[in-house]
Short mmCIF file of C-alpha atoms in Angstrom, two decimals:
data_model
loop_
_atom_site.label_atom_id
_atom_site.label_comp_id
_atom_site.label_asym_id
_atom_site.label_seq_id
_atom_site.Cartn_x
_atom_site.Cartn_y
_atom_site.Cartn_z
CA MET A 577 71.51 115.31 90.63
CA PRO A 578 74.06 116.30 93.31
CA ASP A 579 77.73 115.84 92.53
CA GLY A 580 78.93 113.19 95.02
CA SER A 581 82.57 113.87 94.10
CA ARG A 582 82.48 117.58 95.07
CA ARG A 583 84.74 118.37 98.02
CA THR A 584 83.34 120.40 100.88
CA VAL A 585 85.18 123.06 102.87
CA ARG A 586 85.47 120.51 105.66
CA ASP A 587 87.11 118.05 103.24
CA LEU A 588 89.59 120.68 102.10
CA ARG A 589 90.52 121.60 105.66
CA ARG A 590 91.01 117.92 106.51
CA GLY A 591 93.20 117.46 103.42
CA ASN A 592 95.30 120.48 104.38
CA ARG A 593 95.72 119.18 107.93
CA SER A 594 96.73 115.79 106.59
CA ALA A 595 99.35 117.30 104.25
CA LEU A 596 100.92 119.36 107.04
CA LEU A 597 100.75 116.61 109.63
CA ARG A 598 102.46 114.15 107.28
CA ARG A 599 105.21 116.64 106.46
CA LEU A 600 105.87 117.26 110.13
CA TYR A 601 105.69 113.61 111.09
CA PHE A 602 108.13 112.36 108.46
CA GLY A 603 110.24 115.49 107.91
CA GLY A 604 109.97 117.75 110.96
CA PRO A 605 110.84 119.93 112.65
CA LEU A 606 109.89 122.56 110.05
CA THR A 607 108.92 126.21 110.11
CA ARG A 608 105.59 127.55 108.85
CA GLN A 609 107.43 129.00 105.87
CA GLU A 610 108.96 125.62 105.01
CA LEU A 611 105.57 123.94 105.35
CA SER A 612 104.06 126.44 102.94
CA ARG A 613 106.84 125.87 100.43
CA GLU A 614 106.75 122.06 100.67
CA THR A 615 102.96 121.64 100.56
CA GLY A 616 102.08 124.45 98.18
CA LEU A 617 99.58 125.88 100.68
CA SER A 618 99.39 129.62 101.27
CA GLN A 619 100.99 130.97 104.44
CA ALA A 620 97.52 131.96 105.66
CA SER A 621 96.26 128.40 105.23
CA VAL A 622 99.34 127.02 106.95
CA SER A 623 98.85 129.39 109.90
CA ASN A 624 95.20 128.36 110.28
CA VAL A 625 95.97 124.63 110.12
CA VAL A 626 98.94 124.93 112.47
CA ALA A 627 96.73 126.73 114.99
CA GLU A 628 94.22 123.84 114.86
CA LEU A 629 96.91 121.19 115.26
CA LEU A 630 98.61 123.05 118.11
CA GLU A 631 95.27 123.17 119.91
CA THR A 632 94.91 119.39 119.69
CA GLY A 633 98.41 118.86 121.06
CA LEU A 634 99.37 116.74 118.03
CA ILE A 635 102.12 119.20 117.17
CA THR A 636 104.24 121.42 119.35
CA GLU A 637 106.84 124.15 119.04
CA ALA A 638 110.44 122.93 118.94
CA GLY A 639 112.66 126.01 119.22
CA SER A 640 113.44 128.52 116.52
CA VAL A 641 115.86 129.32 113.72
CA GLU A 642 117.24 132.67 112.63
CA SER A 643 115.66 134.32 109.59
CA ASP A 644 117.22 136.74 107.12
CA GLY A 645 117.01 140.00 109.00
CA GLY A 646 113.62 139.33 110.57
CA ARG A 647 112.27 137.70 113.69
CA PRO A 648 113.37 134.11 114.42
CA ARG A 649 111.12 131.50 112.84
CA ILE A 650 109.42 128.96 115.10
CA LEU A 651 110.08 125.29 114.42
CA LEU A 652 107.19 122.84 114.67
CA LYS A 653 107.18 119.08 115.17
CA THR A 654 104.78 116.31 116.06
CA SER A 655 104.38 115.60 119.75
CA PRO A 656 105.28 111.93 120.44
CA GLU A 657 103.71 111.78 123.89
CA HIS A 658 100.35 113.24 122.92
CA GLY A 659 98.79 109.98 121.73
CA HIS A 660 99.54 106.28 121.83
CA LEU A 661 99.25 103.35 119.43
CA VAL A 662 98.88 99.61 119.95
CA GLY A 663 100.18 97.00 117.52
CA VAL A 664 99.10 93.35 117.66
CA ASP A 665 100.84 90.52 115.83
CA VAL A 666 98.73 87.37 115.58
CA GLY A 667 101.65 85.10 114.78
CA GLU A 668 102.07 81.41 114.15
CA THR A 669 102.77 80.44 117.77
CA ARG A 670 101.97 83.53 119.85
CA VAL A 671 100.10 86.80 120.03
CA VAL A 672 102.33 89.82 120.63
CA VAL A 673 100.77 93.09 121.83
CA GLU A 674 102.90 96.24 122.02
CA LEU A 675 102.08 99.81 123.04
CA PHE A 676 103.96 102.73 121.46
CA ASP A 677 104.10 106.50 121.58
CA LEU A 678 103.47 108.41 118.34
CA GLU A 679 107.12 108.06 117.29
CA LEU A 680 106.75 104.27 117.66
CA THR A 681 108.95 104.01 120.73
CA ARG A 682 107.83 100.85 122.51
CA LEU A 683 106.50 101.52 126.02
CA ALA A 684 105.07 98.10 126.97
CA LYS A 685 104.82 94.56 125.59
CA ALA A 686 102.79 91.41 126.22
CA ASP A 687 103.93 88.11 124.67
CA LEU A 688 101.22 85.44 124.87
CA PRO A 689 101.90 81.90 123.56
CA LEU A 690 98.95 80.31 121.77
CA GLY A 691 99.45 76.87 123.34
CA ASP A 692 97.89 73.61 122.19
CA GLY A 693 94.70 75.32 121.01
CA GLY A 694 96.58 76.89 118.14
CA HIS A 695 94.57 79.54 116.33
CA ASP A 696 91.25 78.80 118.01
CA VAL A 697 89.42 82.08 117.39
CA GLY A 698 88.16 82.41 120.95
CA ALA A 699 91.68 81.92 122.34
CA VAL A 700 93.15 84.48 119.95
CA ILE A 701 90.48 87.04 120.89
CA GLU A 702 91.14 86.42 124.59
CA HIS A 703 94.90 86.86 124.09
CA ILE A 704 94.46 90.13 122.18
CA LEU A 705 92.12 91.62 124.79
CA SER A 706 94.17 90.48 127.78
CA GLY A 707 97.36 91.72 126.11
CA LEU A 708 95.72 95.07 125.44
CA GLU A 709 94.70 95.37 129.08
CA SER A 710 98.21 94.34 130.18
CA VAL A 711 100.15 96.89 128.11
CA ILE A 712 97.86 99.76 129.09
CA LYS A 713 98.23 98.85 132.76
CA GLU A 714 102.01 98.36 132.51
CA SER A 715 102.58 101.68 130.73
CA GLY A 716 100.19 103.69 132.91
CA VAL A 717 98.68 105.23 129.77
CA ASP A 718 95.12 106.55 129.98
CA PRO A 719 93.02 104.42 127.56
CA ALA A 720 91.51 107.69 126.28
CA GLU A 721 94.98 108.55 124.91
CA VAL A 722 95.14 105.40 122.75
CA ILE A 723 94.43 106.54 119.20
CA GLY A 724 93.83 103.04 117.91
CA VAL A 725 94.71 99.35 117.93
CA GLY A 726 96.18 97.78 114.81
CA VAL A 727 95.95 94.01 114.39
CA GLY A 728 98.12 92.10 111.92
CA VAL A 729 96.77 88.66 111.03
CA PRO A 730 97.71 85.77 108.73
CA GLY A 731 95.48 85.41 105.69
CA THR A 732 93.26 87.69 103.64
CA VAL A 733 91.39 90.57 105.25
CA GLU A 734 88.10 91.57 103.66
CA HIS A 735 87.45 95.24 104.43
CA GLY A 736 83.72 95.90 104.58
CA PRO A 737 81.83 97.70 107.32
CA GLU A 738 83.89 95.45 109.64
CA ALA A 739 87.03 93.44 108.91
CA VAL A 740 86.52 89.74 108.12
CA VAL A 741 89.52 87.39 108.03
CA HIS A 742 89.98 84.42 105.69
CA GLY A 743 92.96 82.43 106.99
CA GLN A 744 93.01 79.18 105.06
CA THR A 745 96.29 77.91 106.56
CA ILE A 746 95.09 78.43 110.15
CA GLY A 747 91.53 77.22 109.66
CA TRP A 748 89.80 80.61 109.68
CA ASP A 749 86.92 80.92 107.24
CA ALA A 750 85.23 84.34 107.18
CA VAL A 751 86.02 85.08 110.83
CA PRO A 752 84.36 88.40 111.88
CA LEU A 753 87.43 89.36 113.90
CA GLU A 754 86.69 93.06 114.24
CA LYS A 755 83.13 92.42 115.44
CA MET A 756 84.37 89.89 117.98
CA LEU A 757 87.03 92.26 119.31
CA ARG A 758 84.56 95.14 119.57
CA ALA A 759 82.62 93.10 122.11
CA GLY A 760 85.61 93.49 124.44
CA THR A 761 87.00 96.96 123.73
CA ASP A 762 85.76 100.41 122.72
CA LEU A 763 89.12 101.44 121.25
CA PRO A 764 89.25 102.07 117.47
CA LEU A 765 90.33 98.89 115.63
CA PHE A 766 92.28 98.50 112.38
CA VAL A 767 92.77 94.96 111.03
CA ASP A 768 95.02 94.02 108.11
CA ASN A 769 97.23 91.24 106.81
CA GLY A 770 100.44 90.98 108.85
CA ALA A 771 102.74 91.13 105.81
CA THR A 772 100.94 94.25 104.56
CA ALA A 773 101.36 95.89 107.96
CA LEU A 774 105.05 94.95 108.04
CA GLY A 775 105.48 96.34 104.53
CA GLN A 776 104.00 99.71 105.48
CA ALA A 777 106.37 99.99 108.45
CA GLU A 778 109.42 99.07 106.36
CA MET A 779 108.48 101.63 103.71
CA TRP A 780 108.01 104.37 106.29
CA PHE A 781 110.82 103.67 108.74
CA GLY A 782 113.00 100.85 107.44
CA ALA A 783 114.71 99.50 104.36
CA GLY A 784 112.09 100.86 101.96
CA ARG A 785 112.22 104.47 103.10
CA GLY A 786 112.59 106.85 100.18
CA HIS A 787 111.36 104.30 97.62
CA ARG A 788 108.03 103.98 95.82
CA ASN A 789 108.05 100.45 94.41
CA ALA A 790 109.07 97.50 96.54
CA VAL A 791 108.13 94.01 97.67
CA ILE A 792 108.46 93.18 101.35
CA ALA A 793 108.64 89.42 101.93
CA LEU A 794 107.57 88.00 105.30
CA ILE A 795 109.05 84.56 105.97
CA GLY A 796 108.14 82.82 109.21
CA SER A 797 106.36 79.52 109.64
CA GLY A 798 104.44 80.65 106.57
CA VAL A 799 105.33 83.00 103.71
CA GLY A 800 103.63 86.21 102.57
CA SER A 801 104.48 89.54 101.02
CA CYS A 802 103.40 93.15 100.67
CA LEU A 803 103.45 94.68 97.19
CA VAL A 804 104.03 98.43 97.25
CA ILE A 805 103.26 100.14 93.97
CA ASP A 806 103.83 103.87 93.63
CA GLY A 807 104.03 104.21 97.41
CA THR A 808 100.78 102.36 98.19
CA PRO A 809 100.31 98.74 99.31
CA TYR A 810 98.50 96.86 96.55
CA ARG A 811 95.66 94.69 97.89
CA GLY A 812 93.97 93.46 94.73
CA ALA A 813 90.24 93.21 94.03
CA THR A 814 89.28 91.60 97.35
CA GLY A 815 92.38 92.05 99.52
CA SER A 816 94.28 88.83 98.79
CA ALA A 817 97.16 90.26 96.72
CA GLY A 818 100.61 89.43 98.03
CA GLU A 819 100.11 85.73 98.77
CA TRP A 820 103.57 85.03 97.39
CA GLY A 821 103.92 81.91 99.53
CA HIS A 822 101.08 80.28 97.60
CA THR A 823 102.50 80.80 94.14
CA THR A 824 103.53 77.50 92.55
CA ALA A 825 107.22 76.72 92.88
CA ARG A 826 106.92 73.12 91.66
CA VAL A 827 103.99 71.61 89.80
CA GLY A 828 102.68 68.59 91.71
CA GLY A 829 105.23 69.20 94.44
CA ALA A 830 105.13 69.02 98.23
CA LEU A 831 101.77 69.41 99.99
CA CYS A 832 101.30 72.90 101.43
CA ARG A 833 99.33 73.82 104.54
CA CYS A 834 96.78 75.53 102.28
CA GLY A 835 95.92 72.16 100.69
CA ALA A 836 97.55 72.79 97.31
CA ARG A 837 100.76 71.20 96.08
CA GLY A 838 104.04 72.82 95.15
CA CYS A 839 103.55 76.20 96.88
CA LEU A 840 106.67 78.23 97.60
CA GLU A 841 105.74 78.11 101.31
CA ALA A 842 106.11 74.32 101.21
CA TYR A 843 109.80 74.79 100.35
CA VAL A 844 110.95 77.89 102.25
CA GLY A 845 108.45 78.35 105.11
CA ALA A 846 109.90 77.44 108.52
CA ALA A 847 107.23 74.82 109.29
CA ALA A 848 107.99 72.95 106.07
CA LEU A 849 111.76 73.28 106.51
CA LEU A 850 111.64 71.80 109.99
CA GLU A 851 109.42 68.95 108.82
CA ARG A 852 112.06 68.00 106.23
CA TYR A 853 114.85 68.47 108.78
CA ARG A 854 113.17 66.13 111.25
CA ALA A 855 112.58 63.55 108.49
CA ALA A 856 116.32 63.72 107.75
CA GLY A 857 117.18 63.02 111.40
CA GLY A 858 117.69 66.59 112.61
CA THR A 859 116.85 67.55 116.19
CA THR A 860 114.31 70.39 116.30
CA GLY A 861 112.89 70.56 119.84
CA HIS A 862 109.93 72.82 120.60
CA ASP A 863 111.29 76.28 119.73
CA GLU A 864 110.99 76.97 116.02
CA GLU A 865 113.57 79.77 115.98
CA ASP A 866 116.24 77.69 117.70
CA ALA A 867 115.44 74.75 115.43
CA VAL A 868 115.79 76.81 112.23
CA GLY A 869 119.07 78.17 113.58
CA ARG A 870 120.32 74.60 114.09
CA LEU A 871 119.25 73.63 110.58
CA LEU A 872 121.10 76.59 109.09
CA ASP A 873 124.29 75.81 111.05
CA ASP A 874 124.25 72.00 110.90
CA PRO A 875 127.31 70.79 108.90
CA ALA A 876 125.78 67.36 108.14
CA MET A 877 124.91 66.56 104.52
CA PRO A 878 121.07 66.32 104.93
CA ALA A 879 120.98 69.86 106.40
CA ALA A 880 123.31 71.16 103.68
CA GLU A 881 120.98 69.73 101.02
CA ILE A 882 117.98 71.44 102.63
CA ARG A 883 119.91 74.74 102.68
CA ALA A 884 120.72 74.33 98.98
CA GLU A 885 116.99 73.88 98.30
CA ILE A 886 116.20 77.03 100.32
CA VAL A 887 118.64 79.02 98.19
CA ALA A 888 117.29 77.63 94.93
CA TYR A 889 113.58 78.02 95.69
CA LEU A 890 113.90 81.40 97.39
CA GLY A 891 116.11 82.67 94.58
CA ALA A 892 113.57 81.54 91.97
CA GLY A 893 110.70 83.04 93.98
CA ILE A 894 112.48 86.38 94.24
CA ALA A 895 113.19 86.31 90.50
CA ASP A 896 109.45 85.88 89.90
CA LEU A 897 108.82 89.03 91.95
CA VAL A 898 111.43 90.92 89.93
CA ASN A 899 110.00 89.78 86.60
CA LEU A 900 106.37 90.44 87.57
CA PHE A 901 106.59 93.73 89.47
CA ASN A 902 109.91 95.38 88.52
CA PRO A 903 110.51 96.68 92.09
CA GLU A 904 113.29 98.96 93.21
CA LYS A 905 113.79 96.78 96.27
CA ILE A 906 112.94 93.37 97.60
CA ILE A 907 113.10 93.38 101.39
CA ILE A 908 113.26 90.07 103.27
CA GLY A 909 111.74 90.11 106.75
CA GLY A 910 110.13 87.84 109.31
CA TRP A 911 112.05 85.91 111.94
CA ALA A 912 112.89 83.01 109.60
CA GLY A 913 113.65 85.34 106.69
CA LEU A 914 116.17 87.22 108.81
CA LEU A 915 117.82 84.01 110.05
CA ILE A 916 118.10 82.71 106.48
CA GLY A 917 119.23 86.05 105.09
CA ASP A 918 121.90 86.58 107.73
CA ARG A 919 123.59 83.38 106.57
CA MET A 920 122.75 83.04 102.89
CA LEU A 921 121.70 86.37 101.38
CA GLY A 922 124.64 86.43 98.95
CA ARG A 923 123.85 82.95 97.65
CA ILE A 924 120.15 83.84 97.35
CA ARG A 925 121.02 86.93 95.26
CA GLU A 926 123.14 84.76 92.95
CA ALA A 927 120.32 82.23 92.57
CA ALA A 928 117.79 84.99 91.82
CA ALA A 929 120.08 86.37 89.12
CA GLN A 930 119.95 83.02 87.32
CA TYR A 931 116.16 83.18 86.95
CA ALA A 932 115.40 86.91 86.66
CA LEU A 933 115.45 89.05 83.55
CA ARG A 934 118.78 90.88 83.49
CA GLN A 935 117.60 94.48 83.12
CA PRO A 936 115.00 94.62 85.94
CA PHE A 937 117.23 92.51 88.21
CA ALA A 938 120.11 94.94 87.71
CA GLN A 939 117.86 97.79 88.85
CA ALA A 940 116.60 96.00 91.99
CA SER A 941 118.36 95.54 95.32
CA ILE A 942 117.69 92.64 97.67
CA GLU A 943 118.21 93.29 101.36
CA LEU A 944 117.01 92.45 104.84
CA CYS A 945 114.28 94.13 106.86
CA HIS A 946 115.67 96.90 109.12
CA LEU A 947 112.98 96.72 111.80
CA GLY A 948 113.84 93.30 113.21
CA PRO A 949 112.06 89.99 113.71
CA GLU A 950 109.08 91.52 115.57
CA ALA A 951 108.33 94.13 112.94
CA VAL A 952 104.75 92.93 112.36
CA ALA A 953 103.66 94.46 115.69
CA VAL A 954 105.32 97.75 114.68
CA GLY A 955 103.61 97.49 111.30
CA ALA A 956 100.26 96.87 112.96
CA ALA A 957 100.72 100.05 114.99
CA THR A 958 101.15 101.99 111.74
CA LEU A 959 97.55 101.10 110.79
CA PRO A 960 95.96 103.54 113.29
CA LEU A 961 98.85 105.92 112.68
CA ALA A 962 98.06 105.98 108.95
CA HIS A 963 94.43 106.74 109.75
CA LEU A 964 95.51 109.58 112.03
CA LEU A 965 97.74 111.10 109.33
CA ASP A 966 95.24 110.56 106.48
CA SER A 967 92.45 112.22 108.46
CA GLY A 968 94.65 115.08 109.61
CA GLY A 969 93.86 114.17 113.21
CA ALA A 970 90.16 114.76 112.54
CA ALA A 971 88.89 113.09 115.72
CA LEU A 972 91.29 115.08 117.90
CA VAL A 973 90.52 118.35 116.13
CA GLU A 974 86.78 117.77 116.61
CA ARG A 975 87.34 116.85 120.27
CA ALA A 976 89.38 120.04 120.81
CA SER A 977 86.67 122.20 119.20
CA ILE A 978 84.01 120.65 121.46
CA THR A 979 86.01 121.23 124.65
CA THR A 980 86.67 124.84 123.71
#
């Protein structure tokens, strides 16, 4: 019987390309000698792989450094303008589509409100496709240079031959999102949970950089999280891990959008907060972000009581994360999470300390997301980027070999 686990020469070459490409992307510029030392590959292997990657245009020369008595050594780095990435955030009230270069510098953006139809699947698909067309046109980028489109969505993403989304809080039940999008675009698609996408971006470029174990909390209208264990997002058996907002904060408590009672989201999610604020006589208007800002700054007693509940429930929820996962960091992101954290992070830390076990809490830091309130779109763009790095630019290498 053939050994299905045996690696072919092609697999080894792809693995070597991936190792070098990752080193250059996150740590470049580097010389061939430094790449050999840091990856453990022979200098001959490094030279062969570098030649392949230079031919694709994914990496380029970036000057030189003096060597000890010999010829100057050439520095290599990834080429940010060679390919482009698109990140899509299917949010609570809008779809945001952004186009980036390979260094995740934003080149174009489309912000499309969902309107009264809410998360009607057809409307969301139309927004994604029209936003994609808009950012490509605005940037002047050749669609052939777009390496992939990442889509961050609320809910659980089932990764089979094509991504299927289960979004209980927005009324999506086994929505074949990838199949529906493929009817309107030929670009490679990568679909994942928005909090997971945000978490990957924060670990690579933000508050989690340099750490291996962290929880990234996404607090907007709803609440989610990304669990990163030993450097890898943990998805669970079927992709639903990280639904922190639907852990029980109070048995028999307030009704959550998911249909259960007492979920954490029903106490710290923006939609639930504003519902309580309106019931207490607060003025919320139509813009959720402005309304949450007013709630957090309102000196009246009803608003102060709601803020005290936010601190207590969020502190207890964070303590649960500390006790369950023993992370190095807990990173609070999302537009509502950043608004809350800017004003009350110290009080939230104190509340978490009251509920968490002392030793793991002492080892964990709690801080805010570094990538801003629109980090889900950036995170979504890391989905095709991760594929590019993991494959060692396989598609581009194969394309280069065909053209030559």
